[in-house]
């Protein structure tokens, strides 16, 4: 039998770090990444045959778990008719209509193959529409790896951004201004002096790439007011939250109508599918009707769109998000109760099927506070749970996910494991 370690050794010869996306490499927690052979419902199996309850769900896309029979059946049927045509299909039309129906701010939508493409395109569109250059983002929010968005705060709040990755020119990073999440005072101050130079504010309405951070009451609505007042666009990056926290995304929960929205992850249900869309007058700036160029050989791929349609159909069934929210709360609050009984400082938040778990007394509201959580204790907990067959994201700074097919069986097994692990850690 081949082991995870043998595969990881082989992988590192021909793939940088042995992985095709960095966090999969387990660098934050240490140890060997699990090479997965199969997933079914809420569980996955690695090459050594070990079974895990999965709370990563492919980093969010698998709202209905692994290999959902309805999704697989539809994907197989459409694949038999051809994988890609580079010409329009009826499926894309149906999908665009479906997105508009579920998320009414998407008056028009364009499909891409990854969330990165969606955010990158939305930024170019916002700049093209407004004729302005500056982009405002918030520390700890991740918007894919486009150059304009791989930017960190300069020294001191309202300074120009600096590259957060090798290969991003400083001149480009300087066009992105990075503020503290949930700090509306900084946004007001920036708009007061630079308001007429800002093309867009891009924000994760619920931050899901610094563990999970909820927006403070009024934060998002004030962003809406300020952008409107200054003629800048408000972009909600719902690549993670879209159809994950609620059927209409975070924007439906908070009652905010962004100008543009980016989607990914759940809308493809595990296939490479993402989207950006919003106001018709803005979307009309896109080629071929407008001057902003954007394209993709595989955009709107029929197999991916079919998976997306079935996933959204399943998501729209009665009571799905109520049950999902109940299950997510039961798992996370159950773990926190056990931890506190064992003397650990722990806190949790969740919305729909997305959750944050912190080794920290109270919930954080920005990146600095997230970084104050106890990473070493998380790492010990993570390794213990993995040994017990429970697969959390391999980093203290990632959100977790529950699917609609997780049941009380997984709940009980997870809590039993957490009790054993946390007792041993004392
Ligand atoms: C995952 C993610 C992206 C990037 O999507 P990819 O498909 O990985 O390129 C962008 N924004 C947010 C909020 C995400 O969670």
Tab-separated table of C-alpha atoms and ligand atoms in Angstrom:
chain	number	residue	atom	x	y	z
A	1	UNK	CA	0.000	0.000	0.000
A	2	UNK	CA	1.257	3.476	-0.844
A	3	UNK	CA	1.417	5.952	2.039
A	4	UNK	CA	0.629	9.650	2.239
A	5	UNK	CA	4.310	10.304	2.957
A	6	UNK	CA	5.500	8.345	-0.095
A	7	UNK	CA	3.144	10.297	-2.338
A	8	UNK	CA	4.152	13.596	-0.752
A	9	UNK	CA	7.839	12.788	-1.352
A	10	UNK	CA	7.094	12.009	-5.005
A	11	UNK	CA	4.894	15.085	-5.344
A	12	UNK	CA	7.624	17.430	-4.169
A	13	UNK	CA	9.908	16.343	-7.009
A	14	UNK	CA	7.682	17.681	-9.776
A	15	UNK	CA	5.220	20.021	-8.052
A	16	UNK	CA	6.435	23.052	-6.037
A	17	UNK	CA	5.871	22.178	-2.378
A	18	UNK	CA	4.085	19.038	-3.557
A	19	UNK	CA	0.746	20.817	-3.925
A	20	UNK	CA	-1.261	22.791	-6.447
A	21	UNK	CA	-2.461	25.349	-3.875
A	22	UNK	CA	-0.250	26.328	-0.916
A	23	UNK	CA	-2.402	25.696	2.166
A	24	UNK	CA	-2.863	22.045	1.180
A	25	UNK	CA	0.777	21.461	2.125
A	26	UNK	CA	0.027	21.409	5.922
A	27	UNK	CA	2.874	23.907	6.536
A	28	UNK	CA	0.859	25.812	9.121
A	29	UNK	CA	0.089	22.714	11.229
A	30	UNK	CA	3.016	20.464	10.327
A	31	UNK	CA	2.849	16.807	9.292
A	32	UNK	CA	1.969	15.121	6.025
A	33	UNK	CA	-0.927	16.156	3.794
A	34	UNK	CA	-3.524	13.441	3.301
A	35	UNK	CA	-3.827	12.294	-0.305
A	36	UNK	CA	-7.523	11.686	-0.864
A	37	UNK	CA	-8.803	8.857	-3.015
A	38	UNK	CA	-12.548	9.127	-2.544
A	39	UNK	CA	-15.332	11.128	-0.940
A	40	UNK	CA	-18.904	10.127	-0.182
A	41	UNK	CA	-21.385	12.439	1.499
A	42	UNK	CA	-19.739	14.048	4.552
A	43	UNK	CA	-16.687	11.742	4.525
A	44	UNK	CA	-13.392	11.285	2.655
A	45	UNK	CA	-10.822	8.462	2.553
A	46	UNK	CA	-7.076	8.818	2.103
A	47	UNK	CA	-4.641	6.543	0.212
A	48	UNK	CA	-3.920	4.621	3.424
A	49	UNK	CA	-7.615	3.755	3.696
A	50	UNK	CA	-8.260	5.981	6.705
A	51	UNK	CA	-11.712	7.553	6.892
A	52	UNK	CA	-12.381	11.163	7.925
A	53	UNK	CA	-15.425	13.312	8.609
A	54	UNK	CA	-14.815	16.260	6.324
A	55	UNK	CA	-15.181	19.854	7.575
A	56	UNK	CA	-13.165	21.321	4.681
A	57	UNK	CA	-15.618	20.363	1.913
A	58	UNK	CA	-13.055	21.265	-0.757
A	59	UNK	CA	-12.651	24.667	0.988
A	60	UNK	CA	-16.343	25.441	0.738
A	61	UNK	CA	-17.746	24.338	-2.630
A	62	UNK	CA	-19.305	21.043	-1.501
A	63	UNK	CA	-22.534	22.366	0.009
A	64	UNK	CA	-24.143	18.965	-0.535
A	65	UNK	CA	-21.154	16.810	0.336
A	66	UNK	CA	-19.071	14.531	-1.856
A	67	UNK	CA	-20.392	12.731	-4.934
A	68	UNK	CA	-24.033	13.697	-4.413
A	69	UNK	CA	-25.974	11.188	-6.569
A	70	UNK	CA	-28.078	13.859	-8.346
A	71	UNK	CA	-25.003	15.920	-9.220
A	72	UNK	CA	-22.976	12.940	-10.440
A	73	UNK	CA	-25.840	11.614	-12.561
A	74	UNK	CA	-26.390	14.982	-14.269
A	75	UNK	CA	-22.665	15.525	-14.832
A	76	UNK	CA	-22.249	12.061	-16.383
A	77	UNK	CA	-25.196	12.611	-18.710
A	78	UNK	CA	-23.979	15.993	-19.967
A	79	UNK	CA	-20.357	14.816	-20.306
A	80	UNK	CA	-21.473	12.144	-22.778
A	81	UNK	CA	-22.612	14.903	-25.111
A	82	UNK	CA	-19.213	16.650	-25.156
A	83	UNK	CA	-17.053	18.564	-22.677
A	84	UNK	CA	-16.770	22.032	-24.200
A	85	UNK	CA	-17.837	23.852	-27.354
A	86	UNK	CA	-16.529	27.409	-27.123
A	87	UNK	CA	-19.998	28.439	-28.254
A	88	UNK	CA	-23.059	29.388	-26.211
A	89	UNK	CA	-25.298	26.706	-24.689
A	90	UNK	CA	-28.823	26.788	-23.245
A	91	UNK	CA	-27.372	25.707	-19.896
A	92	UNK	CA	-25.586	29.059	-19.424
A	93	UNK	CA	-28.784	30.971	-20.101
A	94	UNK	CA	-30.654	28.882	-17.547
A	95	UNK	CA	-27.842	29.365	-15.022
A	96	UNK	CA	-27.732	33.160	-15.456
A	97	UNK	CA	-31.510	33.321	-14.982
A	98	UNK	CA	-31.255	31.119	-11.907
A	99	UNK	CA	-28.552	33.310	-10.338
A	100	UNK	CA	-30.640	36.423	-10.997
A	101	UNK	CA	-33.687	34.798	-9.423
A	102	UNK	CA	-31.795	33.745	-6.263
A	103	UNK	CA	-29.645	36.890	-6.006
A	104	UNK	CA	-31.616	39.786	-7.535
A	105	UNK	CA	-28.675	42.260	-7.447
A	106	UNK	CA	-27.201	40.187	-10.310
A	107	UNK	CA	-29.096	41.895	-13.117
A	108	UNK	CA	-26.492	40.508	-15.495
A	109	UNK	CA	-23.813	37.939	-14.884
A	110	UNK	CA	-20.757	36.547	-16.621
A	111	UNK	CA	-19.260	33.140	-15.862
A	112	UNK	CA	-15.576	32.404	-15.292
A	113	UNK	CA	-13.657	29.305	-14.211
A	114	UNK	CA	-12.233	30.500	-10.882
A	115	UNK	CA	-12.969	32.994	-8.136
A	116	UNK	CA	-9.667	34.715	-8.895
A	117	UNK	CA	-10.796	35.388	-12.450
A	118	UNK	CA	-14.122	36.708	-11.177
A	119	UNK	CA	-12.601	39.216	-8.716
A	120	UNK	CA	-9.862	40.248	-11.149
A	121	UNK	CA	-12.472	40.912	-13.839
A	122	UNK	CA	-14.774	42.771	-11.427
A	123	UNK	CA	-11.889	45.080	-10.483
A	124	UNK	CA	-11.060	45.823	-14.120
A	125	UNK	CA	-14.734	46.440	-14.821
A	126	UNK	CA	-15.059	48.817	-11.854
A	127	UNK	CA	-12.021	50.769	-13.038
A	128	UNK	CA	-13.299	50.843	-16.610
A	129	UNK	CA	-16.777	51.957	-15.574
A	130	UNK	CA	-15.679	54.708	-13.173
A	131	UNK	CA	-12.526	55.810	-14.993
A	132	UNK	CA	-10.755	55.770	-11.608
A	133	UNK	CA	-7.783	53.728	-10.368
A	134	UNK	CA	-7.910	53.211	-6.607
A	135	UNK	CA	-9.292	50.033	-5.102
A	136	UNK	CA	-10.045	49.750	-1.392
A	137	UNK	CA	-9.757	46.378	0.314
A	138	UNK	CA	-9.613	45.197	3.927
A	139	UNK	CA	-6.815	43.461	5.778
A	140	UNK	CA	-7.426	39.724	6.120
A	141	UNK	CA	-9.921	39.552	3.250
A	142	UNK	CA	-8.753	37.315	0.402
A	143	UNK	CA	-9.982	38.001	-3.090
A	144	UNK	CA	-7.999	35.481	-5.100
A	145	UNK	CA	-4.461	35.980	-6.386
A	146	UNK	CA	-4.879	38.750	-8.942
A	147	UNK	CA	-2.044	41.303	-8.764
A	148	UNK	CA	-4.256	44.220	-7.665
A	149	UNK	CA	-5.525	42.202	-4.698
A	150	UNK	CA	-2.323	40.591	-3.404
A	151	UNK	CA	-1.625	43.744	-1.459
A	152	UNK	CA	-1.083	44.414	2.223
A	153	UNK	CA	-1.385	47.589	4.261
A	154	UNK	CA	1.507	50.029	4.217
A	155	UNK	CA	2.900	51.272	7.521
A	156	UNK	CA	0.135	53.249	9.204
A	157	UNK	CA	-3.508	53.172	8.252
A	158	UNK	CA	-4.197	55.382	5.261
A	159	UNK	CA	-0.995	54.773	3.316
A	160	UNK	CA	-0.698	53.153	-0.083
A	161	UNK	CA	-0.688	49.383	-0.248
A	162	UNK	CA	2.449	47.291	-0.638
A	163	UNK	CA	2.879	44.003	-2.529
A	164	UNK	CA	1.911	40.970	-0.440
A	165	UNK	CA	3.646	38.619	-2.878
A	166	UNK	CA	6.804	38.535	-4.908
A	167	UNK	CA	6.146	39.522	-8.501
A	168	UNK	CA	3.566	42.218	-7.779
A	169	UNK	CA	4.952	45.621	-8.881
A	170	UNK	CA	4.979	48.248	-6.124
A	171	UNK	CA	3.472	50.755	-8.589
A	172	UNK	CA	0.461	48.496	-9.033
A	173	UNK	CA	0.100	47.714	-5.320
A	174	UNK	CA	0.090	51.456	-4.634
A	175	UNK	CA	-3.262	51.657	-6.454
A	176	UNK	CA	-4.834	49.453	-3.757
A	177	UNK	CA	-5.552	50.943	-0.349
A	178	UNK	CA	-5.814	48.485	2.521
A	179	UNK	CA	-7.884	49.281	5.614
A	180	UNK	CA	-8.793	47.430	8.801
A	181	UNK	CA	-11.875	45.188	8.565
A	182	UNK	CA	-14.822	46.543	10.566
A	183	UNK	CA	-13.115	49.960	11.047
A	184	UNK	CA	-15.607	52.293	9.364
A	185	UNK	CA	-13.806	55.394	10.674
A	186	UNK	CA	-10.839	54.602	8.415
A	187	UNK	CA	-13.129	54.262	5.404
A	188	UNK	CA	-14.811	57.589	6.161
A	189	UNK	CA	-11.455	59.304	6.528
A	190	UNK	CA	-10.179	57.870	3.246
A	191	UNK	CA	-13.317	58.829	1.308
A	192	UNK	CA	-13.156	62.356	2.735
A	193	UNK	CA	-9.817	62.981	1.010
A	194	UNK	CA	-9.659	60.471	-1.894
A	195	UNK	CA	-13.348	59.764	-2.558
A	196	UNK	CA	-13.321	60.941	-6.168
A	197	UNK	CA	-10.359	58.700	-7.033
A	198	UNK	CA	-11.775	55.429	-5.700
A	199	UNK	CA	-13.138	53.018	-8.313
A	200	UNK	CA	-14.406	50.411	-5.886
A	201	UNK	CA	-14.471	49.014	-2.402
A	202	UNK	CA	-14.196	45.221	-2.410
A	203	UNK	CA	-15.135	43.333	0.737
A	204	UNK	CA	-16.011	39.859	1.952
A	205	UNK	CA	-19.379	40.650	3.592
A	206	UNK	CA	-18.539	37.909	6.073
A	207	UNK	CA	-14.791	37.425	6.129
A	208	UNK	CA	-13.907	33.774	5.538
A	209	UNK	CA	-10.212	33.852	4.803
A	210	UNK	CA	-8.984	34.928	8.250
A	211	UNK	CA	-10.850	32.116	9.942
A	212	UNK	CA	-14.364	33.653	10.083
A	213	UNK	CA	-15.096	37.245	11.083
A	214	UNK	CA	-18.591	38.722	11.164
A	215	UNK	CA	-19.187	42.296	10.009
A	216	UNK	CA	-20.030	44.663	12.866
A	217	UNK	CA	-23.594	46.025	12.779
A	218	UNK	CA	-23.667	48.975	10.370
A	219	UNK	CA	-20.266	48.281	8.758
A	220	UNK	CA	-21.652	47.027	5.458
A	221	UNK	CA	-24.508	49.538	5.262
A	222	UNK	CA	-22.080	52.411	5.844
A	223	UNK	CA	-19.857	51.049	3.041
A	224	UNK	CA	-22.947	51.117	0.848
A	225	UNK	CA	-23.679	54.758	1.785
A	226	UNK	CA	-20.103	55.979	1.312
A	227	UNK	CA	-19.563	54.307	-2.061
A	228	UNK	CA	-22.897	55.609	-3.356
A	229	UNK	CA	-22.172	59.140	-2.121
A	230	UNK	CA	-18.783	59.214	-3.862
A	231	UNK	CA	-19.648	57.402	-7.086
A	232	UNK	CA	-17.497	54.368	-6.274
A	233	UNK	CA	-18.730	50.815	-6.778
A	234	UNK	CA	-19.339	48.411	-3.906
A	235	UNK	CA	-18.159	44.892	-4.725
A	236	UNK	CA	-19.243	42.053	-2.468
A	237	UNK	CA	-16.843	39.160	-2.837
A	238	UNK	CA	-19.217	36.292	-2.097
A	239	UNK	CA	-16.999	33.610	-3.619
A	240	UNK	CA	-17.072	31.932	-0.220
A	241	UNK	CA	-20.339	33.175	1.313
A	242	UNK	CA	-22.564	32.901	-1.785
A	243	UNK	CA	-25.101	30.068	-1.273
A	244	UNK	CA	-23.007	28.999	1.739
A	245	UNK	CA	-24.377	31.285	4.497
A	246	UNK	CA	-27.863	31.665	2.975
A	247	UNK	CA	-29.663	31.008	-0.308
A	248	UNK	CA	-29.281	34.640	-1.409
A	249	UNK	CA	-25.752	34.962	-0.008
A	250	UNK	CA	-24.601	37.319	2.727
A	251	UNK	CA	-26.229	40.224	0.876
A	252	UNK	CA	-29.658	38.716	1.560
A	253	UNK	CA	-28.872	38.324	5.280
A	254	UNK	CA	-27.705	41.930	5.688
A	255	UNK	CA	-30.131	43.481	3.194
A	256	UNK	CA	-27.445	45.199	1.120
A	257	UNK	CA	-27.547	45.605	-2.651
A	258	UNK	CA	-23.936	45.710	-3.912
A	259	UNK	CA	-23.142	47.089	-7.382
A	260	UNK	CA	-21.154	43.984	-8.258
A	261	UNK	CA	-20.906	40.529	-6.699
A	262	UNK	CA	-18.350	37.811	-7.263
A	263	UNK	CA	-19.260	34.157	-6.812
A	264	UNK	CA	-17.408	30.845	-7.004
A	265	UNK	CA	-17.001	27.779	-4.794
A	266	UNK	CA	-20.622	26.632	-4.058
A	267	UNK	CA	-22.010	27.724	-7.455
A	268	UNK	CA	-19.871	25.027	-9.095
A	269	UNK	CA	-20.317	22.447	-6.360
A	270	UNK	CA	-16.758	21.151	-6.897
A	271	UNK	CA	-16.404	21.970	-10.606
A	272	UNK	CA	-14.349	24.954	-11.877
A	273	UNK	CA	-17.103	27.571	-12.066
A	274	UNK	CA	-17.306	31.139	-10.816
A	275	UNK	CA	-19.114	34.328	-11.795
A	276	UNK	CA	-19.303	38.060	-11.441
A	277	UNK	CA	-22.350	40.172	-11.994
A	278	UNK	CA	-24.470	43.063	-10.842
A	279	UNK	CA	-25.875	46.310	-12.194
A	280	UNK	CA	-26.858	46.111	-15.845
A	281	UNK	CA	-25.403	49.553	-16.676
A	282	UNK	CA	-22.049	48.456	-15.230
A	283	UNK	CA	-22.049	44.999	-16.840
A	284	UNK	CA	-22.788	46.643	-20.196
A	285	UNK	CA	-19.212	47.988	-20.065
A	286	UNK	CA	-17.955	44.455	-20.788
A	287	UNK	CA	-16.874	43.288	-24.236
A	288	UNK	CA	-18.439	42.666	-26.693
A	289	UNK	CA	-20.918	45.471	-25.898
A	290	UNK	CA	-18.518	47.680	-23.938
A	291	UNK	CA	-14.852	48.676	-23.779
A	292	UNK	CA	-13.652	46.462	-20.886
A	293	UNK	CA	-12.122	43.224	-22.174
A	294	UNK	CA	-12.811	39.940	-20.436
A	295	UNK	CA	-12.948	36.411	-21.853
A	296	UNK	CA	-12.372	32.696	-21.201
A	297	UNK	CA	-11.976	29.624	-23.418
A	298	UNK	CA	-13.731	27.403	-20.888
A	299	UNK	CA	-16.037	30.033	-19.332
A	300	UNK	CA	-19.571	28.676	-18.910
A	301	UNK	CA	-18.343	25.127	-19.427
A	302	UNK	CA	-21.417	22.894	-19.849
A	303	UNK	CA	-20.284	20.187	-17.413
A	304	UNK	CA	-19.444	22.752	-14.702
A	305	UNK	CA	-22.679	24.672	-15.266
A	306	UNK	CA	-24.688	21.449	-15.040
A	307	UNK	CA	-23.111	20.676	-11.661
A	308	UNK	CA	-23.904	24.237	-10.607
A	309	UNK	CA	-27.545	24.021	-11.676
A	310	UNK	CA	-28.139	20.822	-9.707
A	311	UNK	CA	-26.364	22.249	-6.651
A	312	UNK	CA	-28.451	25.422	-6.675
A	313	UNK	CA	-31.612	23.405	-7.239
A	314	UNK	CA	-30.821	21.301	-4.152
A	315	UNK	CA	-29.968	24.452	-2.186
A	316	UNK	CA	-33.395	25.897	-3.003
A	317	UNK	CA	-35.338	23.047	-1.401
A	318	UNK	CA	-37.393	23.926	1.656
A	319	UNK	CA	-35.602	24.395	4.959
A	320	UNK	CA	-32.120	23.513	3.658
A	321	UNK	CA	-30.343	26.459	5.300
A	322	UNK	CA	-32.270	26.152	8.575
A	323	UNK	CA	-31.171	22.542	8.935
A	324	UNK	CA	-27.642	23.370	7.812
A	325	UNK	CA	-27.384	26.238	10.298
A	326	UNK	CA	-28.685	24.037	13.124
A	327	UNK	CA	-26.160	21.309	12.343
A	328	UNK	CA	-23.260	23.755	12.058
A	329	UNK	CA	-24.142	25.384	15.387
A	330	UNK	CA	-24.538	22.005	17.087
A	331	UNK	CA	-21.054	20.880	15.992
A	332	UNK	CA	-19.208	24.101	16.744
A	333	UNK	CA	-20.967	25.053	19.974
A	334	UNK	CA	-20.635	21.439	21.107
A	335	UNK	CA	-16.865	21.595	20.637
A	336	UNK	CA	-16.608	24.948	22.407
A	337	UNK	CA	-18.648	23.656	25.387
A	338	UNK	CA	-16.332	20.663	25.746
A	339	UNK	CA	-13.239	22.865	25.418
A	340	UNK	CA	-14.424	25.303	28.072
A	341	UNK	CA	-15.260	22.447	30.439
A	342	UNK	CA	-11.672	21.277	29.953
A	343	UNK	CA	-10.370	24.757	30.749
A	344	UNK	CA	-9.556	26.003	27.225
A	345	UNK	CA	-10.428	29.503	26.051
A	346	UNK	CA	-12.440	28.950	22.899
A	347	UNK	CA	-15.069	30.815	20.893
A	348	UNK	CA	-17.080	30.170	17.727
A	349	UNK	CA	-19.352	31.818	15.206
A	350	UNK	CA	-21.271	30.429	12.254
A	351	UNK	CA	-23.731	31.331	9.530
A	352	UNK	CA	-25.448	28.638	7.481
A	353	UNK	CA	-22.802	26.035	6.693
A	354	UNK	CA	-19.740	28.199	7.411
A	355	UNK	CA	-18.010	28.458	10.780
A	356	UNK	CA	-15.120	29.957	12.692
A	357	UNK	CA	-13.446	28.221	15.653
A	358	UNK	CA	-10.945	30.096	17.802
A	359	UNK	CA	-8.684	29.227	20.689
A	360	UNK	CA	-9.432	32.667	22.088
A	361	UNK	CA	-11.882	33.850	24.773
A	362	UNK	CA	-13.921	36.212	22.562
A	363	UNK	CA	-14.627	36.467	18.841
A	364	UNK	CA	-12.206	38.659	16.854
A	365	UNK	CA	-13.403	41.495	14.622
A	366	UNK	CA	-10.258	42.116	12.557
A	367	UNK	CA	-7.057	40.425	11.397
A	368	UNK	CA	-4.925	41.620	14.322
A	369	UNK	CA	-7.329	39.995	16.766
A	370	UNK	CA	-7.536	36.827	14.659
A	371	UNK	CA	-3.750	36.553	14.804
A	372	UNK	CA	-3.899	36.768	18.604
A	373	UNK	CA	-5.662	33.395	18.818
A	374	UNK	CA	-3.618	30.492	20.150
A	375	UNK	CA	-2.198	28.883	17.031
A	376	UNK	CA	-0.119	26.233	18.814
A	377	UNK	CA	-3.110	24.950	20.759
A	378	UNK	CA	-5.119	24.859	17.534
A	379	UNK	CA	-2.359	22.841	15.872
A	380	UNK	CA	-2.352	20.241	18.662
A	381	UNK	CA	-6.151	20.065	18.485
A	382	UNK	CA	-6.034	19.739	14.681
A	383	UNK	CA	-3.528	16.838	14.799
A	384	UNK	CA	-5.492	15.081	17.524
A	385	UNK	CA	-8.756	15.376	15.622
A	386	UNK	CA	-7.110	14.198	12.385
A	387	UNK	CA	-5.837	11.116	14.234
A	388	UNK	CA	-9.429	10.555	15.448
A	389	UNK	CA	-10.720	10.762	11.863
A	390	UNK	CA	-12.012	14.341	11.839
A	391	UNK	CA	-10.617	16.559	9.080
A	392	UNK	CA	-10.556	20.294	9.825
A	393	UNK	CA	-8.796	22.869	7.637
A	394	UNK	CA	-5.032	22.549	8.225
A	395	UNK	CA	-4.611	26.083	9.568
A	396	UNK	CA	-5.848	28.106	12.536
A	397	UNK	CA	-6.728	30.896	10.116
A	398	UNK	CA	-9.217	29.198	7.816
A	399	UNK	CA	-12.990	28.920	8.047
A	400	UNK	CA	-14.661	25.509	8.281
A	401	UNK	CA	-17.645	24.060	6.449
A	402	UNK	CA	-20.542	21.721	7.128
A	403	UNK	CA	-22.567	20.197	4.290
A	404	UNK	CA	-26.277	19.497	4.006
A	405	UNK	CA	-25.516	15.765	4.275
A	406	UNK	CA	-23.700	15.918	7.623
A	407	UNK	CA	-26.018	14.237	10.151
A	408	UNK	CA	-26.252	13.569	13.872
A	409	UNK	CA	-24.018	10.530	13.283
A	410	UNK	CA	-21.130	12.823	12.249
A	411	UNK	CA	-22.061	15.278	15.003
A	412	UNK	CA	-21.841	12.623	17.740
A	413	UNK	CA	-18.631	11.152	16.355
A	414	UNK	CA	-17.039	14.626	16.143
A	415	UNK	CA	-17.974	15.576	19.704
A	416	UNK	CA	-16.769	12.246	21.090
A	417	UNK	CA	-13.449	12.766	19.305
A	418	UNK	CA	-13.186	16.371	20.525
A	419	UNK	CA	-13.769	15.247	24.123
A	420	UNK	CA	-10.995	12.636	23.905
A	421	UNK	CA	-8.560	15.030	22.202
A	422	UNK	CA	-9.161	18.004	24.487
A	423	UNK	CA	-8.912	15.836	27.650
A	424	UNK	CA	-5.552	14.541	26.452
A	425	UNK	CA	-4.355	18.076	25.741
A	426	UNK	CA	-4.896	19.271	29.323
B	1	LIG	C1	-11.660	31.238	-2.605
B	1	LIG	C2	-11.873	32.689	-2.708
B	1	LIG	C3	-11.455	33.429	-3.838
B	1	LIG	C4	-10.626	32.814	-4.940
B	1	LIG	O1	-11.315	31.827	-5.626
B	1	LIG	P1	-10.454	30.721	-6.449
B	1	LIG	O2	-11.507	29.905	-7.133
B	1	LIG	O3	-9.650	29.981	-5.439
B	1	LIG	O4	-9.605	31.471	-7.414
B	1	LIG	C5	-11.779	34.758	-3.915
B	1	LIG	N1	-12.482	35.357	-2.934
B	1	LIG	C6	-12.886	34.690	-1.834
B	1	LIG	C7	-13.688	35.405	-0.799
B	1	LIG	C8	-12.594	33.342	-1.690
B	1	LIG	O5	-12.962	32.703	-0.573
